Amino acid sequence: MRETASVRGHLPDENPGFVGRRTELGRISAALAEHRLVTVTGVGGVGKTRLALRSAHRVAERFPDGAWWTDLTPLDGDRLLVALVADSVDLADHTPGMASTALCRRLAEDRLLLVLDSCEHLAGPCARLVADLLAAAPGLTVLATSRRPLGVEGERIVALDPLPPAGRDALELLRGAAGQDFPAAGPAGEICVRLEGIPLALELAAAQIRLQGAEAVRDQLGTRLDTPPGARFDLLAHTERVWPSRHQTLRAAIGWSHELCAPLERLLWARLSVFRGPFDLASALAVCSGGPLTHATLPEAFDGLVRSSVVRPPDASGRHRMLDTIRAYGATWLERTGETGTVADRHAAHFRGLARRADTEWLGARQLRWYRSVDAHHTDLRTALDRLLRTDPDAALDLVGSVAFAWSCRGRLREARDGLEQALLLSGSRGRARARALWALGVTLVLQGESGPAQDVSERCAREARYTEYEEALETERGDAPGPDPHPDPYAEAARPRPGDLTLDAAALAGLLALTTGRPMAAFVVVDHVLDAVPGGPADSAARLRCGLVRVFALTGLGRLAEARERALALRALCEQLDEHWTRTALEYQLALTGLLEGAPADAAGHARAMLEGTRSLGASLGVALGLDVLATALAAAGDGERAADVSGTGEAYWRSTGQPRRGLPGLRALREKYTDTARATIGEPAYEEIFLRALTGLPQDGLDRALRGSPQA
């Protein structure tokens, strides 16, 4: 779930430079009132995304369950289409079945607007998905943008023309983008006419006006556009047959902007096309440096592209992006330079290095920073993984094994499982990368509730751990010098792995599986044995800490509550000392459960709120759902039926966002049922249901805020 918001849904902020389009806004608003699928079509650069975003903001109040935005430009193929759409509607899908099934179930009873932006490169898959969703969710309305219609039955098409070239709106857009107040008659008006009112072309011209003045730009465009069409700009030959003359005008405008760039700016433009989503300057330096583009010259070239409006100014997080049409032009030039594969490999190597660094520094004060970095660079990590799956499966296994656990914690279980299974299938390597990937896959399967496949993977993980550590021990005994690392880290030198960490993680996985299937003794035996057998202290590695966590939960399940609490408090103190977040949050859950079992509901509520603070900072919907269940049970046990009902209703909303029915450790389920009945009896069934349903249908983020504050609904 996202951070607290004042409205249901999620729409990006609007572009402050939006002008005109009053007629089109009215047409889309009317179409959305009568049709369940409305597609805005038009050429690249005509303003489809801006218009759809403005329209969605204007009509959002019509939809009780909000308006939700999905940007499809990062996808290179349809394999993760459903996962991306699910993530955009806050469905952290933990279900193991067909991907679209959980999404259909998530939307089935909602009345919401789903915006799918930039569908043209996935028109067929988008059409099939939209048809399935509309059939399953009677209250769903879809607003799509695409260069061509989707072809779904009942689709209403709104064809978007450029702004009237000689009209007021085109001139107003040029004025706003250039930051100058031009008269209607003169060079600015001529520029609007020459560029046929195409918004993207006008923005590129405005950037040059800021640098050269309107008269110079008018004269240059006159020279450019008066040449024969075949001599203008042929690199972006689109197959669409929509307004071919305007394609020529836009191609000419982009080509003209390209010609005005300095040579290093043109080279950087081409290389930046490898980024399918937002990027920062540090990533651009790492991926695009080489030859004349050095760490000294690249920042200046980068600033030049920003001034020219080729690269968008930084957003609130300091990240830039290129519009898809401009990125596609850069990609064509990159291909002409013969660097497409080289830059793609450099991009993949950089983000594999980032993944390894994040995995290495998981334990300690930088954990939260790296967790958020993996989330922020998700599109790049997926792009790198897709590249490596085609070119270097062993490196792909290394990358996905490094980030899959963080993806699973974030709720991206389908992506984690998909990447892990593909890499394990394609890579034939043995050793640490394979053992780590098997461990991450096992955790993912446990979180999806697939105990059978998880058991098989757990056994494979244990065998791979034994094999790897045995081979490493033989090398040490022979005194063999280690060979070159097959996966050198270009980002930072990884810390040397500790002997026994693979065995510890394999044991933690086996213990986790035993806990979730109601076998606490089996969980205790496996982790206790390994912790005794592998030398080291509890803070020596993340794997040892995970084993210690499983042992604490096993002790709780066995009823050894005093011992469980003592070990949990000791581990929590250690996590606080290390500034470690993930294990600390899980320990708060265990301490809350122990408090309930010991008849101390006030203590349990305090630990549950601490857990919720941690899971919210990690963006873990499943963790929030589990924490709300513990808190609701603690409140009910304390006799506070009204707040218990409120928190329980909010918990149900979060459970629905995972695509799963309520679940948790067996001990908590029994306590929750017991004390929920007590709360219903205390305040009466009608009152409990009214509060529960109000929380369930309200904003989940608001309910979470109330739970953390300890205040009931107003």
GROMACS .gro file of C-alpha atoms in nm, residues 264-664:
model
  401
  264LEU     CA    1   2.821   1.480  -2.695
  265GLU     CA    2   2.457   1.561  -2.625
  266ARG     CA    3   2.350   1.357  -2.929
  267LEU     CA    4   2.562   1.063  -2.813
  268LEU     CA    5   2.418   1.085  -2.463
  269TRP     CA    6   2.063   1.109  -2.602
  270ALA     CA    7   2.120   0.783  -2.787
  271ARG     CA    8   2.268   0.605  -2.487
  272LEU     CA    9   1.999   0.727  -2.245
  273SER     CA   10   1.739   0.548  -2.458
  274VAL     CA   11   1.833   0.226  -2.274
  275PHE     CA   12   1.639   0.354  -1.971
  276ARG     CA   13   1.274   0.254  -2.006
  277GLY     CA   14   1.164   0.447  -1.697
  278PRO     CA   15   1.289   0.731  -1.474
  279PHE     CA   16   1.663   0.758  -1.414
  280ASP     CA   17   1.899   0.970  -1.207
  281LEU     CA   18   2.226   1.133  -1.301
  282ALA     CA   19   2.429   0.877  -1.108
  283SER     CA   20   2.281   0.592  -1.314
  284ALA     CA   21   2.331   0.790  -1.634
  285LEU     CA   22   2.698   0.838  -1.545
  286ALA     CA   23   2.745   0.468  -1.477
  287VAL     CA   24   2.565   0.343  -1.788
  288CYS     CA   25   2.636   0.609  -2.049
  289SER     CA   26   3.000   0.700  -1.981
  290GLY     CA   27   3.257   0.581  -2.230
  291GLY     CA   28   3.469   0.729  -2.505
  292PRO     CA   29   3.425   1.107  -2.516
  293LEU     CA   30   3.149   1.093  -2.256
  294THR     CA   31   3.343   1.096  -1.932
  295HIS     CA   32   3.247   1.171  -1.574
  296ALA     CA   33   3.374   1.522  -1.643
  297THR     CA   34   3.191   1.584  -1.974
  298LEU     CA   35   2.869   1.386  -1.927
  299PRO     CA   36   2.700   1.613  -1.666
  300GLU     CA   37   2.733   1.914  -1.897
  301ALA     CA   38   2.585   1.717  -2.187
  302PHE     CA   39   2.307   1.598  -1.958
  303ASP     CA   40   2.224   1.956  -1.859
  304GLY     CA   41   2.214   2.048  -2.226
  305LEU     CA   42   1.952   1.781  -2.295
  306VAL     CA   43   1.744   1.909  -2.005
  307ARG     CA   44   1.765   2.265  -2.139
  308SER     CA   45   1.656   2.137  -2.480
  309SER     CA   46   1.354   1.953  -2.327
  310VAL     CA   47   1.487   1.622  -2.459
  311VAL     CA   48   1.524   1.505  -2.099
  312ARG     CA   49   1.252   1.610  -1.856
  313PRO     CA   50   1.351   1.816  -1.550
  314PRO     CA   51   1.390   1.616  -1.228
  315ASP     CA   52   1.082   1.514  -1.033
  316ALA     CA   53   1.048   1.541  -0.655
  317SER     CA   54   1.280   1.243  -0.608
  318GLY     CA   55   1.547   1.388  -0.838
  319ARG     CA   56   1.479   1.150  -1.128
  320HIS     CA   57   1.451   1.238  -1.496
  321ARG     CA   58   1.283   1.069  -1.791
  322MET     CA   59   1.242   1.097  -2.167
  323LEU     CA   60   0.909   1.087  -2.344
  324ASP     CA   61   0.862   0.761  -2.530
  325THR     CA   62   0.871   0.924  -2.876
  326ILE     CA   63   1.201   1.097  -2.800
  327ARG     CA   64   1.343   0.783  -2.640
  328ALA     CA   65   1.251   0.582  -2.951
  329TYR     CA   66   1.440   0.831  -3.167
  330GLY     CA   67   1.746   0.798  -2.943
  331ALA     CA   68   1.724   0.420  -2.967
  332THR     CA   69   1.729   0.443  -3.346
  333TRP     CA   70   2.043   0.654  -3.334
  334LEU     CA   71   2.198   0.416  -3.085
  335GLU     CA   72   2.139   0.133  -3.330
  336ARG     CA   73   2.302   0.337  -3.606
  337THR     CA   74   2.613   0.387  -3.392
  338GLY     CA   75   2.636   0.011  -3.338
  339GLU     CA   76   2.625   0.053  -2.960
  340THR     CA   77   2.284  -0.094  -2.879
  341GLY     CA   78   2.417  -0.420  -2.737
  342THR     CA   79   2.714  -0.256  -2.565
  343VAL     CA   80   2.503   0.000  -2.380
  344ALA     CA   81   2.238  -0.260  -2.291
  345ASP     CA   82   2.512  -0.482  -2.146
  346ARG     CA   83   2.656  -0.189  -1.952
  347HIS     CA   84   2.310  -0.108  -1.817
  348ALA     CA   85   2.259  -0.470  -1.712
  349ALA     CA   86   2.601  -0.488  -1.546
  350HIS     CA   87   2.542  -0.167  -1.353
  351PHE     CA   88   2.208  -0.276  -1.212
  352ARG     CA   89   2.333  -0.628  -1.139
  353GLY     CA   90   2.603  -0.458  -0.937
  354LEU     CA   91   2.346  -0.248  -0.757
  355ALA     CA   92   2.147  -0.563  -0.680
  356ARG     CA   93   2.451  -0.739  -0.536
  357ARG     CA   94   2.539  -0.436  -0.324
  358ALA     CA   95   2.185  -0.423  -0.188
  359ASP     CA   96   2.202  -0.792  -0.099
  360THR     CA   97   2.544  -0.757   0.063
  361GLU     CA   98   2.436  -0.462   0.279
  362TRP     CA   99   2.096  -0.603   0.375
  363LEU     CA  100   2.208  -0.650   0.734
  364GLY     CA  101   2.271  -0.320   0.905
  365ALA     CA  102   2.206   0.050   0.899
  366ARG     CA  103   2.182   0.074   0.519
  367GLN     CA  104   1.906  -0.187   0.487
  368LEU     CA  105   1.617   0.056   0.451
  369ARG     CA  106   1.811   0.270   0.206
  370TRP     CA  107   1.890  -0.027  -0.017
  371TYR     CA  108   1.538  -0.165   0.014
  372ARG     CA  109   1.401   0.165  -0.114
  373SER     CA  110   1.668   0.184  -0.381
  374VAL     CA  111   1.568  -0.158  -0.515
  375ASP     CA  112   1.207  -0.037  -0.523
  376ALA     CA  113   1.294   0.293  -0.694
  377HIS     CA  114   1.504   0.115  -0.961
  378HIS     CA  115   1.252  -0.161  -1.019
  379THR     CA  116   1.203  -0.086  -1.390
  380ASP     CA  117   1.579  -0.083  -1.452
  381LEU     CA  118   1.629  -0.406  -1.258
  382ARG     CA  119   1.356  -0.573  -1.465
  383THR     CA  120   1.513  -0.438  -1.785
  384ALA     CA  121   1.854  -0.568  -1.679
  385LEU     CA  122   1.710  -0.907  -1.584
  386ASP     CA  123   1.533  -0.942  -1.919
  387ARG     CA  124   1.858  -0.860  -2.099
  388LEU     CA  125   2.062  -1.109  -1.897
  389LEU     CA  126   1.808  -1.387  -1.937
  390ARG     CA  127   1.874  -1.357  -2.312
  391THR     CA  128   2.249  -1.302  -2.303
  392ASP     CA  129   2.392  -1.440  -1.977
  393PRO     CA  130   2.159  -1.664  -1.772
  394ASP     CA  131   2.422  -1.718  -1.500
  395ALA     CA  132   2.441  -1.343  -1.442
  396ALA     CA  133   2.060  -1.327  -1.451
  397LEU     CA  134   2.050  -1.587  -1.173
  398ASP     CA  135   2.293  -1.375  -0.974
  399LEU     CA  136   2.086  -1.057  -1.019
  400VAL     CA  137   1.743  -1.199  -0.943
  401GLY     CA  138   1.872  -1.397  -0.648
  402SER     CA  139   2.001  -1.070  -0.502
  403VAL     CA  140   1.674  -0.876  -0.525
  404ALA     CA  141   1.395  -1.136  -0.521
  405PHE     CA  142   1.361  -1.134  -0.141
  406ALA     CA  143   1.316  -0.754  -0.145
  407TRP     CA  144   1.062  -0.789  -0.429
  408SER     CA  145   0.868  -1.048  -0.229
  409CYS     CA  146   0.871  -0.826   0.081
  410ARG     CA  147   0.732  -0.545  -0.135
  411GLY     CA  148   0.450  -0.768  -0.259
  412ARG     CA  149   0.594  -0.836  -0.605
  413LEU     CA  150   0.572  -1.211  -0.561
  414ARG     CA  151   0.474  -1.289  -0.918
  415GLU     CA  152   0.768  -1.098  -1.059
  416ALA     CA  153   1.006  -1.256  -0.811
  417ARG     CA  154   0.880  -1.605  -0.889
  418ASP     CA  155   0.879  -1.547  -1.264
  419GLY     CA  156   1.236  -1.417  -1.268
  420LEU     CA  157   1.369  -1.685  -1.033
  421GLU     CA  158   1.207  -1.975  -1.216
  422GLN     CA  159   1.329  -1.852  -1.555
  423ALA     CA  160   1.684  -1.794  -1.434
  424LEU     CA  161   1.702  -2.130  -1.255
  425LEU     CA  162   1.579  -2.302  -1.569
  426LEU     CA  163   1.816  -2.126  -1.809
  427SER     CA  164   2.129  -2.121  -1.592
  428GLY     CA  165   2.330  -2.436  -1.545
  429SER     CA  166   2.565  -2.292  -1.284
  430ARG     CA  167   2.612  -2.447  -0.941
  431GLY     CA  168   2.712  -2.266  -0.627
  432ARG     CA  169   2.614  -1.969  -0.415
  433ALA     CA  170   2.405  -1.788  -0.675
  434ARG     CA  171   2.192  -2.098  -0.731
  435ALA     CA  172   2.150  -2.172  -0.360
  436ARG     CA  173   2.052  -1.812  -0.289
  437ALA     CA  174   1.800  -1.814  -0.577
  438LEU     CA  175   1.644  -2.138  -0.452
  439TRP     CA  176   1.613  -1.989  -0.104
  440ALA     CA  177   1.443  -1.677  -0.241
  441LEU     CA  178   1.208  -1.888  -0.454
  442GLY     CA  179   1.118  -2.099  -0.153
  443VAL     CA  180   1.030  -1.790   0.051
  444THR     CA  181   0.817  -1.661  -0.237
  445LEU     CA  182   0.628  -1.988  -0.263
  446VAL     CA  183   0.565  -1.993   0.114
  447LEU     CA  184   0.423  -1.640   0.095
  448GLN     CA  185   0.198  -1.753  -0.190
  449GLY     CA  186   0.070  -2.038   0.025
  450GLU     CA  187   0.213  -2.309  -0.206
  451SER     CA  188   0.348  -2.547   0.056
  452GLY     CA  189   0.393  -2.844  -0.181
  453PRO     CA  190   0.619  -2.671  -0.435
  454ALA     CA  191   0.788  -2.486  -0.147
  455GLN     CA  192   0.882  -2.818   0.012
  456ASP     CA  193   1.047  -2.936  -0.309
  457VAL     CA  194   1.239  -2.610  -0.347
  458SER     CA  195   1.341  -2.619   0.020
  459GLU     CA  196   1.497  -2.963  -0.026
  460ARG     CA  197   1.677  -2.850  -0.342
  461CYS     CA  198   1.804  -2.543  -0.158
  462ALA     CA  199   1.946  -2.758   0.124
  463ARG     CA  200   2.121  -2.989  -0.124
  464GLU     CA  201   2.271  -2.695  -0.314
  465ALA     CA  202   2.388  -2.535   0.011
  466ARG     CA  203   2.562  -2.857   0.122
  467TYR     CA  204   2.721  -2.904  -0.219
  468THR     CA  205   2.848  -2.547  -0.241
  469GLU     CA  206   2.990  -2.527   0.109
  470TYR     CA  207   3.150  -2.870   0.074
  471GLU     CA  208   3.322  -2.761  -0.249
  472GLU     CA  209   3.435  -2.436  -0.088
  473ALA     CA  210   3.572  -2.628   0.212
  474LEU     CA  211   3.771  -2.857  -0.021
  475GLU     CA  212   3.919  -2.554  -0.197
  476THR     CA  213   4.020  -2.406   0.136
  477GLU     CA  214   4.173  -2.735   0.250
  478ARG     CA  215   4.374  -2.766  -0.073
  479GLY     CA  216   4.477  -2.403  -0.047
  480ASP     CA  217   4.348  -2.336  -0.397
  481ALA     CA  218   4.361  -1.972  -0.493
  482PRO     CA  219   4.013  -1.856  -0.583
  483GLY     CA  220   3.961  -1.807  -0.952
  484PRO     CA  221   3.820  -1.493  -1.108
  485ASP     CA  222   3.469  -1.406  -1.003
  486PRO     CA  223   3.236  -1.505  -1.290
  487HIS     CA  224   3.008  -1.220  -1.185
  488PRO     CA  225   3.235  -0.926  -1.097
  489ASP     CA  226   3.052  -0.643  -0.928
  490PRO     CA  227   3.104  -0.315  -1.116
  491TYR     CA  228   2.919  -0.119  -0.849
  492ALA     CA  229   3.116  -0.219  -0.541
  493GLU     CA  230   3.321  -0.509  -0.416
  494ALA     CA  231   3.088  -0.750  -0.239
  495ALA     CA  232   3.172  -0.862   0.111
  496ARG     CA  233   3.318  -1.210   0.132
  497PRO     CA  234   3.039  -1.459   0.219
  498ARG     CA  235   3.069  -1.639   0.551
  499PRO     CA  236   3.096  -2.019   0.560
  500GLY     CA  237   2.767  -2.172   0.664
  501ASP     CA  238   2.539  -1.887   0.553
  502LEU     CA  239   2.384  -2.098   0.279
  503THR     CA  240   2.310  -2.377   0.527
  504LEU     CA  241   2.160  -2.126   0.768
  505ASP     CA  242   1.930  -1.983   0.504
  506ALA     CA  243   1.826  -2.330   0.388
  507ALA     CA  244   1.737  -2.412   0.749
  508ALA     CA  245   1.547  -2.084   0.789
  509LEU     CA  246   1.343  -2.168   0.479
  510ALA     CA  247   1.266  -2.519   0.606
  511GLY     CA  248   1.169  -2.373   0.942
  512LEU     CA  249   0.945  -2.107   0.787
  513LEU     CA  250   0.767  -2.373   0.583
  514ALA     CA  251   0.717  -2.587   0.893
  515LEU     CA  252   0.575  -2.293   1.088
  516THR     CA  253   0.321  -2.202   0.821
  517THR     CA  254   0.204  -2.563   0.800
  518GLY     CA  255   0.152  -2.595   1.177
  519ARG     CA  256   0.471  -2.787   1.270
  520PRO     CA  257   0.655  -2.570   1.526
  521MET     CA  258   0.859  -2.862   1.665
  522ALA     CA  259   1.000  -2.940   1.320
  523ALA     CA  260   1.083  -2.573   1.274
  524PHE     CA  261   1.258  -2.557   1.610
  525VAL     CA  262   1.462  -2.872   1.555
  526VAL     CA  263   1.596  -2.774   1.213
  527VAL     CA  264   1.703  -2.419   1.301
  528ASP     CA  265   1.827  -2.498   1.651
  529HIS     CA  266   2.048  -2.774   1.516
  530VAL     CA  267   2.199  -2.553   1.245
  531LEU     CA  268   2.252  -2.257   1.478
  532ASP     CA  269   2.447  -2.483   1.711
  533ALA     CA  270   2.645  -2.643   1.429
  534VAL     CA  271   2.752  -2.327   1.243
  535PRO     CA  272   2.991  -2.111   1.447
  536GLY     CA  273   2.924  -1.742   1.490
  537GLY     CA  274   2.720  -1.482   1.675
  538PRO     CA  275   2.363  -1.367   1.603
  539ALA     CA  276   2.480  -1.047   1.429
  540ASP     CA  277   2.733  -1.215   1.201
  541SER     CA  278   2.499  -1.245   0.903
  542ALA     CA  279   2.145  -1.187   0.785
  543ALA     CA  280   2.106  -1.563   0.743
  544ARG     CA  281   2.188  -1.629   1.109
  545LEU     CA  282   1.947  -1.356   1.216
  546ARG     CA  283   1.672  -1.514   1.006
  547CYS     CA  284   1.734  -1.851   1.170
  548GLY     CA  285   1.715  -1.688   1.511
  549LEU     CA  286   1.383  -1.533   1.415
  550VAL     CA  287   1.239  -1.869   1.307
  551ARG     CA  288   1.353  -2.023   1.636
  552VAL     CA  289   1.169  -1.753   1.832
  553PHE     CA  290   0.847  -1.822   1.641
  554ALA     CA  291   0.891  -2.196   1.688
  555LEU     CA  292   0.930  -2.151   2.064
  556THR     CA  293   0.609  -1.946   2.069
  557GLY     CA  294   0.427  -2.216   1.878
  558LEU     CA  295   0.553  -2.476   2.126
  559GLY     CA  296   0.418  -2.275   2.419
  560ARG     CA  297   0.762  -2.192   2.560
  561LEU     CA  298   0.656  -1.830   2.591
  562ALA     CA  299   0.904  -1.702   2.849
  563GLU     CA  300   1.198  -1.836   2.650
  564ALA     CA  301   1.052  -1.704   2.326
  565ARG     CA  302   1.004  -1.356   2.473
  566GLU     CA  303   1.354  -1.350   2.619
  567ARG     CA  304   1.516  -1.447   2.290
  568ALA     CA  305   1.293  -1.206   2.097
  569LEU     CA  306   1.384  -0.912   2.319
  570ALA     CA  307   1.753  -0.993   2.287
  571LEU     CA  308   1.728  -1.014   1.908
  572ARG     CA  309   1.525  -0.695   1.892
  573ALA     CA  310   1.789  -0.509   2.094
  574LEU     CA  311   2.052  -0.638   1.853
  575CYS     CA  312   1.844  -0.521   1.554
  576GLU     CA  313   1.806  -0.177   1.711
  577GLN     CA  314   2.182  -0.162   1.759
  578LEU     CA  315   2.234  -0.259   1.393
  579ASP     CA  316   1.946  -0.035   1.273
  580GLU     CA  317   1.802  -0.343   1.103
  581HIS     CA  318   1.434  -0.308   1.010
  582TRP     CA  319   1.296  -0.627   0.857
  583THR     CA  320   1.379  -0.873   1.137
  584ARG     CA  321   1.292  -0.615   1.401
  585THR     CA  322   0.944  -0.575   1.250
  586ALA     CA  323   0.890  -0.951   1.246
  587LEU     CA  324   1.002  -0.971   1.610
  588GLU     CA  325   0.743  -0.710   1.709
  589TYR     CA  326   0.480  -0.938   1.555
  590GLN     CA  327   0.607  -1.231   1.759
  591LEU     CA  328   0.615  -1.025   2.080
  592ALA     CA  329   0.258  -0.912   2.016
  593LEU     CA  330   0.154  -1.274   1.972
  594THR     CA  331   0.335  -1.371   2.292
  595GLY     CA  332   0.160  -1.091   2.478
  596LEU     CA  333  -0.177  -1.221   2.365
  597LEU     CA  334  -0.093  -1.576   2.469
  598GLU     CA  335   0.025  -1.454   2.811
  599GLY     CA  336  -0.290  -1.249   2.871
  600ALA     CA  337  -0.124  -0.907   2.832
  601PRO     CA  338  -0.331  -0.737   2.558
  602ALA     CA  339  -0.198  -0.385   2.627
  603ASP     CA  340   0.160  -0.504   2.570
  604ALA     CA  341   0.045  -0.693   2.261
  605ALA     CA  342  -0.118  -0.379   2.119
  606GLY     CA  343   0.203  -0.180   2.169
  607HIS     CA  344   0.412  -0.438   1.987
  608ALA     CA  345   0.151  -0.465   1.710
  609ARG     CA  346   0.167  -0.089   1.649
  610ALA     CA  347   0.546  -0.105   1.638
  611MET     CA  348   0.517  -0.381   1.380
  612LEU     CA  349   0.273  -0.173   1.174
  613GLU     CA  350   0.509   0.124   1.172
  614GLY     CA  351   0.782  -0.103   1.041
  615THR     CA  352   0.574  -0.273   0.774
  616ARG     CA  353   0.438   0.059   0.651
  617SER     CA  354   0.792   0.192   0.606
  618LEU     CA  355   0.872  -0.122   0.408
  619GLY     CA  356   0.557  -0.092   0.194
  620ALA     CA  357   0.459  -0.450   0.280
  621SER     CA  358   0.083  -0.498   0.245
  622LEU     CA  359   0.090  -0.854   0.376
  623GLY     CA  360   0.281  -0.741   0.684
  624VAL     CA  361   0.030  -0.460   0.743
  625ALA     CA  362  -0.257  -0.708   0.714
  626LEU     CA  363  -0.094  -0.945   0.964
  627GLY     CA  364  -0.018  -0.660   1.203
  628LEU     CA  365  -0.373  -0.525   1.193
  629ASP     CA  366  -0.504  -0.873   1.278
  630VAL     CA  367  -0.281  -0.887   1.586
  631LEU     CA  368  -0.381  -0.536   1.691
  632ALA     CA  369  -0.752  -0.602   1.643
  633THR     CA  370  -0.721  -0.919   1.851
  634ALA     CA  371  -0.535  -0.732   2.126
  635LEU     CA  372  -0.797  -0.456   2.134
  636ALA     CA  373  -1.077  -0.711   2.151
  637ALA     CA  374  -0.899  -0.895   2.430
  638ALA     CA  375  -0.871  -0.565   2.620
  639GLY     CA  376  -1.247  -0.512   2.590
  640ASP     CA  377  -1.231  -0.227   2.335
  641GLY     CA  378  -1.485  -0.367   2.090
  642GLU     CA  379  -1.535  -0.051   1.884
  643ARG     CA  380  -1.169  -0.001   1.803
  644ALA     CA  381  -1.130  -0.375   1.748
  645ALA     CA  382  -1.406  -0.364   1.486
  646ASP     CA  383  -1.250  -0.059   1.318
  647VAL     CA  384  -0.902  -0.213   1.302
  648SER     CA  385  -1.044  -0.547   1.188
  649GLY     CA  386  -1.232  -0.382   0.901
  650THR     CA  387  -0.917  -0.202   0.792
  651GLY     CA  388  -0.730  -0.532   0.815
  652GLU     CA  389  -0.983  -0.696   0.585
  653ALA     CA  390  -0.923  -0.419   0.328
  654TYR     CA  391  -0.549  -0.487   0.339
  655TRP     CA  392  -0.606  -0.862   0.311
  656ARG     CA  393  -0.809  -0.801  -0.002
  657SER     CA  394  -0.517  -0.602  -0.144
  658THR     CA  395  -0.305  -0.918  -0.120
  659GLY     CA  396  -0.560  -1.122  -0.316
  660GLN     CA  397  -0.578  -1.377  -0.033
  661PRO     CA  398  -0.824  -1.463   0.243
  662ARG     CA  399  -0.710  -1.389   0.596
  663ARG     CA  400  -0.432  -1.614   0.713
  664GLY     CA  401  -0.145  -1.614   0.958
   0.00000   0.00000   0.00000
